[in-house]
Amino acid sequence: MMKAIFLPGDKRVEIRAVAVPIPGPGEVLIAVKASCICRSDLSLYYGNAVVGGEAAGRCITGHEPAGVIAEIGAGVTAFKAGDRVAVYLGIGCGACEFCRMGNFHLCPTWQCLGFTADGGNAEYLVVPERNCLRIPDGMSFVAAAISTDAFGTLYSACKKLNVSGATTLGIWGLGPMGSSGVLAAKALGARVVVFDPIEERRHFALKLGADLALDPTSADAPSEIAAFTQGAGLSAAIDCSGNAAAQNMALDSVRPLGSVAFVGESRETTIRPSGQLIRKQIRLIGSWYFNIAEYPEITRALLDHKIDLERLATHRFTLDEAATAFRLFDERKTEKAVFVL
Ligand SMILES: [Zn+2]
Ligand SMILES: [Zn+2]
């Protein structure tokens, strides 16, 4: 038997004893070493899942795990026991056009680790071999777990926006996603201004390398953006907050022909297409996770730029401390919170 964490809703956190899963053909059994909590897990915590609808909440949580392969199923060829891996969260059919592209999370029949398929907040998990992301020798399990949905998502968003040394980028929302975005954008050479109403988060972003940190609720913020960009406005923006005011401020702060990515989950928002998009010819994209083929570039960027993602892991917990972990994360008392086994 093994310990596993379930979030059935109403802020209940249940640690249950369940059978250790057995890898079937094409699958591997992973001994989990690190598994991160993510803002999207709180949708399960509150019983209003952002992925999987009614089906979510019945399986083991955790969609950002890393560990060591303990056992391989029949027909597994690319991995062996002892290999260190992180896990790609989308479990696809493997045969459709989106799976063939490496976007398993766009597969029409996909299952999401930790939402509709058993995830990594447990001592072991089983995933298809093709979901294993090989991690470099120099990378810790905690860093590897953060390299997936947190850093990987923001790295991919930056790439989609063509962030480079010529970019002046704004990032709204400085939870683990936004903080990862600072690290990714600085590695790609951009000037970065960050926005969050929480002062400690702004200080933390400056320590991570942000060039300027502003309180978006301050009346001075627009003039500070103007000063930072010589009056031109930002060339690109990423919203990680999912907050309607922040999404609108991102659109308003970008110069003509600029680009904006919405990354923070939100169900509904109101924008002004003529003024914010059409007249400025803004490119607005949604960006979600990353293509599995991007992962080698993601790990290379981390190693080449000596980015230590462990800095984002402000809080570490055992599985037994799960109730405390989710409570502190929910209260925004932590940056990345990680279960370490
Ligand atoms: Zn996540
Ligand atoms: Zn598919």
Coordinates of C-alpha atoms and ligand atoms in Angstrom, one line a residue:
M1 CA 0.0 0.0 0.0
M2 CA 1.0 3.6 -0.4
K3 CA 0.0 7.1 0.8
A4 CA -1.9 9.3 -1.7
I5 CA -3.6 12.7 -1.5
F6 CA -7.1 13.3 -2.7
L7 CA -9.0 16.6 -2.9
P8 CA -12.7 15.8 -2.9
G9 CA -13.8 19.4 -2.6
D10 CA -15.0 21.8 0.2
K11 CA -11.3 22.3 1.2
R12 CA -11.1 18.7 2.4
V13 CA -7.6 17.1 2.1
E14 CA -7.6 13.3 2.4
I15 CA -4.6 11.1 2.8
R16 CA -5.7 7.7 1.8
A17 CA -3.9 4.3 1.7
V18 CA -4.2 2.9 -1.8
A19 CA -2.6 0.0 -3.6
V20 CA 0.7 0.6 -5.4
P21 CA -0.2 0.8 -9.1
I22 CA 1.2 -1.8 -11.5
P23 CA 2.6 -0.6 -14.9
G24 CA 0.8 -2.1 -17.9
P25 CA 2.2 -2.5 -21.4
G26 CA 4.0 0.7 -22.5
E27 CA 3.8 2.2 -18.9
V28 CA 6.3 2.9 -16.2
L29 CA 6.1 2.9 -12.4
I30 CA 7.7 6.0 -10.9
A31 CA 8.8 6.4 -7.3
V32 CA 7.9 10.0 -6.7
K33 CA 10.6 12.3 -5.2
A34 CA 9.0 15.7 -5.6
S35 CA 5.5 16.8 -6.5
C36 CA 4.4 20.5 -6.7
I37 CA 1.2 22.2 -5.7
C38 CA -0.2 24.5 -8.4
R39 CA -2.8 27.2 -8.4
S40 CA -5.0 25.0 -10.6
D41 CA -5.1 22.4 -7.8
L42 CA -7.1 24.8 -5.7
S43 CA -10.0 24.4 -8.2
L44 CA -10.1 20.8 -6.9
Y45 CA -9.6 22.0 -3.3
Y46 CA -12.7 24.1 -3.7
G47 CA -14.6 21.5 -5.7
N48 CA -14.8 23.5 -9.0
A49 CA -12.2 21.8 -11.2
V50 CA -10.8 23.8 -14.1
V51 CA -10.0 20.5 -15.9
G52 CA -12.2 17.4 -16.2
G53 CA -15.5 18.8 -14.9
E54 CA -17.5 16.2 -12.9
A55 CA -14.9 13.5 -13.5
A56 CA -12.2 15.5 -11.7
G57 CA -11.5 15.1 -8.0
R58 CA -11.9 11.3 -7.8
C59 CA -8.3 10.5 -8.6
I60 CA -4.9 11.1 -6.8
T61 CA -3.9 14.7 -7.2
G62 CA -0.6 16.2 -8.4
H63 CA 0.2 17.1 -12.0
E64 CA 3.8 18.3 -11.5
P65 CA 5.8 15.3 -10.3
A66 CA 9.4 14.1 -10.7
G67 CA 11.0 10.9 -9.5
V68 CA 12.9 7.7 -10.4
I69 CA 11.6 4.9 -12.6
A70 CA 11.1 1.9 -10.3
E71 CA 9.7 -0.6 -12.7
I72 CA 8.9 -0.8 -16.4
G73 CA 5.9 -2.5 -18.1
A74 CA 6.0 -4.8 -21.1
G75 CA 7.3 -3.2 -24.3
V76 CA 8.9 -0.2 -22.7
T77 CA 12.1 0.5 -24.6
A78 CA 13.2 4.2 -24.1
F79 CA 13.4 4.1 -20.3
K80 CA 14.7 1.7 -17.6
A81 CA 14.5 1.3 -13.9
G82 CA 16.7 4.0 -12.2
D83 CA 16.1 6.7 -14.8
R84 CA 15.3 10.2 -13.4
V85 CA 12.3 11.7 -15.0
A86 CA 9.7 14.5 -14.7
V87 CA 6.2 13.8 -16.0
Y88 CA 4.2 15.5 -18.9
L89 CA 0.7 16.1 -17.5
G90 CA -1.4 15.3 -20.6
I91 CA -2.0 11.7 -21.2
G92 CA -3.1 11.4 -24.9
C93 CA -4.1 8.6 -27.3
G94 CA -0.6 8.8 -28.9
A95 CA -2.1 8.5 -32.4
C96 CA -4.2 11.7 -33.2
E97 CA -2.7 14.7 -35.0
F98 CA -2.2 16.7 -31.7
C99 CA -0.5 13.8 -30.0
R100 CA 1.7 13.3 -33.1
M101 CA 2.7 17.0 -32.8
G102 CA 3.6 16.5 -29.1
N103 CA 0.6 18.4 -27.7
F104 CA -0.9 15.5 -25.7
H105 CA -3.0 18.0 -23.7
L106 CA -4.9 18.9 -27.0
C107 CA -5.8 15.3 -27.7
P108 CA -9.6 14.9 -27.9
T109 CA -9.5 12.0 -25.5
W110 CA -6.8 13.3 -23.2
Q111 CA -6.7 12.7 -19.5
C112 CA -5.1 15.1 -17.1
L113 CA -2.7 13.9 -14.5
G114 CA -4.0 14.8 -11.1
F115 CA -7.4 15.7 -12.4
T116 CA -8.8 12.8 -14.4
A117 CA -5.8 10.4 -14.1
D118 CA -4.0 9.4 -10.9
G119 CA -1.3 12.0 -10.3
G120 CA 2.0 12.4 -8.4
N121 CA 0.9 13.4 -4.8
A122 CA 1.6 9.8 -3.8
E123 CA 4.6 7.5 -3.2
Y124 CA 4.2 6.1 -6.7
L125 CA 2.5 6.7 -10.0
V126 CA 2.1 4.9 -13.3
V127 CA 2.3 6.8 -16.6
P128 CA 2.8 5.9 -20.2
E129 CA 6.4 5.8 -21.2
R130 CA 5.9 8.6 -23.7
N131 CA 4.9 11.0 -20.9
C132 CA 8.4 10.6 -19.2
L133 CA 10.6 13.7 -19.5
R134 CA 14.3 12.8 -19.0
I135 CA 15.9 15.2 -16.6
P136 CA 19.6 16.2 -16.7
D137 CA 22.0 14.9 -14.1
G138 CA 22.6 18.3 -12.7
M139 CA 18.9 19.0 -12.0
S140 CA 17.3 18.2 -8.6
F141 CA 13.9 16.5 -8.4
V142 CA 12.4 19.6 -6.9
A143 CA 13.8 21.7 -9.8
A144 CA 12.6 19.1 -12.3
A145 CA 9.0 19.2 -10.9
I146 CA 9.0 23.0 -11.1
S147 CA 10.5 22.9 -14.7
T148 CA 7.2 21.4 -16.0
D149 CA 4.0 23.3 -15.5
A150 CA 5.5 26.4 -13.8
F151 CA 8.7 27.2 -15.7
G152 CA 7.9 25.1 -18.8
T153 CA 4.6 26.9 -19.3
L154 CA 6.1 30.3 -19.0
Y155 CA 9.1 29.4 -21.2
S156 CA 6.7 28.2 -23.9
A157 CA 4.6 31.4 -23.6
C158 CA 7.7 33.5 -23.9
K159 CA 8.8 31.6 -27.0
K160 CA 5.3 31.9 -28.6
L161 CA 5.6 35.7 -28.0
N162 CA 9.1 35.7 -29.6
V163 CA 10.5 37.2 -26.4
S164 CA 14.2 38.2 -27.0
G165 CA 16.7 40.8 -26.0
A166 CA 14.6 43.3 -28.1
T167 CA 11.6 42.7 -25.9
T168 CA 10.2 44.8 -23.0
L169 CA 7.9 42.4 -21.3
G170 CA 5.3 42.9 -18.6
I171 CA 4.2 40.0 -16.4
W172 CA 1.0 40.3 -14.3
G173 CA 0.6 38.0 -11.2
L174 CA 3.7 36.9 -9.3
G175 CA 2.7 33.5 -8.0
P176 CA 5.0 30.6 -9.1
M177 CA 3.9 31.1 -12.8
G178 CA 4.8 34.8 -12.9
S179 CA 8.0 34.2 -11.0
S180 CA 9.0 31.5 -13.4
G181 CA 8.2 33.9 -16.2
V182 CA 10.7 36.4 -14.8
L183 CA 13.4 33.7 -14.9
A184 CA 12.4 32.6 -18.4
A185 CA 12.2 36.1 -19.9
K186 CA 15.5 37.2 -18.3
A187 CA 17.2 34.0 -19.7
L188 CA 15.9 35.0 -23.2
G189 CA 17.3 38.5 -22.7
A190 CA 14.2 40.6 -22.2
R191 CA 13.7 43.7 -20.0
V192 CA 11.0 42.7 -17.6
V193 CA 8.5 44.7 -15.5
V194 CA 6.3 42.8 -13.1
F195 CA 2.9 43.6 -11.5
D196 CA 1.4 42.3 -8.3
P197 CA -0.4 44.0 -5.4
I198 CA 1.4 41.9 -2.8
E199 CA 4.6 43.7 -1.8
E200 CA 6.6 40.6 -0.8
R201 CA 6.0 39.1 -4.2
R202 CA 7.3 42.2 -5.9
H203 CA 10.5 42.1 -3.8
F204 CA 10.9 38.4 -4.6
A205 CA 10.5 39.1 -8.3
L206 CA 13.2 41.8 -8.1
K207 CA 15.5 39.3 -6.4
L208 CA 14.9 36.8 -9.3
G209 CA 16.0 39.5 -11.8
A210 CA 13.0 41.6 -12.7
D211 CA 14.0 45.1 -13.8
L212 CA 11.0 46.9 -12.3
A213 CA 8.2 45.8 -10.0
L214 CA 4.9 47.8 -9.7
D215 CA 1.7 47.7 -7.8
P216 CA -0.9 47.4 -10.5
T217 CA -3.5 49.1 -8.3
S218 CA -1.3 52.2 -7.8
A219 CA -2.4 55.3 -9.8
D220 CA 1.2 55.8 -10.8
A221 CA 1.6 52.5 -12.6
P222 CA 0.7 53.7 -16.2
S223 CA 3.3 56.6 -15.9
E224 CA 5.9 54.2 -14.5
I225 CA 5.3 51.9 -17.5
A226 CA 5.6 54.9 -19.9
A227 CA 8.9 55.9 -18.2
F228 CA 10.3 52.3 -18.4
T229 CA 9.5 52.1 -22.1
Q230 CA 10.5 55.7 -23.2
G231 CA 6.8 56.3 -23.8
A232 CA 6.4 53.5 -26.3
G233 CA 4.5 51.0 -24.2
L234 CA 5.4 47.3 -23.6
S235 CA 6.3 45.1 -26.6
A236 CA 4.8 42.0 -25.0
A237 CA 2.8 41.1 -21.9
I238 CA 1.8 37.9 -20.1
D239 CA -1.0 37.7 -17.7
C240 CA -0.6 34.9 -15.1
S241 CA -3.2 36.2 -12.7
G242 CA -6.4 35.4 -14.5
N243 CA -7.7 38.6 -13.0
A244 CA -9.9 40.7 -15.3
A245 CA -8.4 44.0 -14.3
A246 CA -4.9 42.6 -14.9
Q247 CA -5.9 41.1 -18.3
N248 CA -7.2 44.5 -19.3
M249 CA -4.2 46.4 -18.0
A250 CA -1.9 44.0 -20.0
L251 CA -3.8 44.8 -23.2
D252 CA -3.8 48.5 -22.4
S253 CA 0.0 48.6 -21.7
V254 CA 1.1 47.0 -24.9
R255 CA 2.2 49.2 -27.8
P256 CA 0.8 48.8 -31.3
L257 CA 1.8 45.5 -33.0
G258 CA 2.6 44.1 -29.6
S259 CA 1.7 40.6 -28.3
V260 CA -0.2 39.4 -25.2
A261 CA -0.5 35.9 -23.8
F262 CA -3.2 34.9 -21.3
V263 CA -1.8 32.1 -19.1
G264 CA -3.7 32.5 -15.8
E265 CA -6.9 30.5 -15.8
S266 CA -10.2 32.6 -15.9
R267 CA -13.7 31.7 -16.8
E268 CA -15.0 35.0 -18.1
T269 CA -13.7 38.5 -18.8
T270 CA -14.7 41.7 -20.6
I271 CA -12.3 43.4 -23.0
R272 CA -12.7 46.3 -25.5
P273 CA -11.7 44.7 -28.8
S274 CA -11.7 47.9 -30.9
G275 CA -9.5 50.0 -28.6
Q276 CA -7.4 47.3 -27.1
L277 CA -6.9 44.8 -30.0
I278 CA -8.0 46.0 -33.4
R279 CA -6.7 49.6 -33.5
K280 CA -3.4 48.5 -32.1
Q281 CA -3.2 45.3 -34.2
I282 CA -2.3 43.4 -31.0
R283 CA -1.8 39.6 -31.2
L284 CA -3.6 38.0 -28.2
I285 CA -2.9 34.3 -27.6
G286 CA -3.9 31.7 -25.0
S287 CA -0.9 29.7 -23.8
W288 CA -1.3 26.5 -21.8
Y289 CA 1.6 24.2 -20.7
F290 CA 4.1 23.3 -23.5
N291 CA 4.7 21.0 -26.4
I292 CA 6.6 17.9 -25.2
A293 CA 9.2 18.5 -27.9
E294 CA 10.1 21.8 -26.1
Y295 CA 11.3 20.1 -23.0
P296 CA 14.9 19.4 -24.0
E297 CA 15.2 23.2 -24.8
I298 CA 13.6 24.0 -21.5
T299 CA 16.1 22.0 -19.5
R300 CA 19.0 23.3 -21.7
A301 CA 17.9 26.9 -21.0
L302 CA 17.9 26.2 -17.2
L303 CA 21.3 24.6 -17.2
D304 CA 22.9 27.1 -19.7
H305 CA 21.7 30.1 -17.7
K306 CA 22.4 28.4 -14.3
I307 CA 18.8 29.0 -13.3
D308 CA 18.1 27.4 -9.9
L309 CA 14.4 26.7 -9.8
E310 CA 14.7 25.5 -6.2
R311 CA 14.6 29.2 -5.3
L312 CA 10.9 29.2 -6.2
A313 CA 10.3 26.3 -3.8
T314 CA 9.8 28.4 -0.7
H315 CA 7.9 25.6 1.2
R316 CA 8.5 21.9 1.3
F317 CA 6.1 19.4 2.9
T318 CA 5.8 15.6 3.5
L319 CA 2.6 13.9 2.2
D320 CA 1.4 13.8 5.9
E321 CA 1.5 17.6 6.0
A322 CA -0.8 17.9 3.0
A323 CA -3.6 19.8 4.8
T324 CA -1.2 22.5 6.0
A325 CA 0.4 22.6 2.6
F326 CA -2.8 23.3 0.7
R327 CA -4.0 25.8 3.4
L328 CA -0.8 27.9 3.2
F329 CA -0.8 27.7 -0.6
D330 CA -4.4 28.8 -0.7
E331 CA -3.6 31.8 1.6
R332 CA -0.8 32.8 -0.8
K333 CA 1.7 32.3 2.0
T334 CA 4.0 30.3 -0.3
E335 CA 5.5 30.6 -3.7
K336 CA 5.9 27.1 -5.0
A337 CA 5.0 24.5 -2.4
V338 CA 6.4 21.0 -3.0
F339 CA 5.8 17.6 -1.5
V340 CA 9.2 16.0 -1.0
L341 CA 9.5 12.2 -0.6
Ligands
ZN1 ZN 0.2 23.2 -12.5
ZN2 ZN -4.3 12.0 -29.2

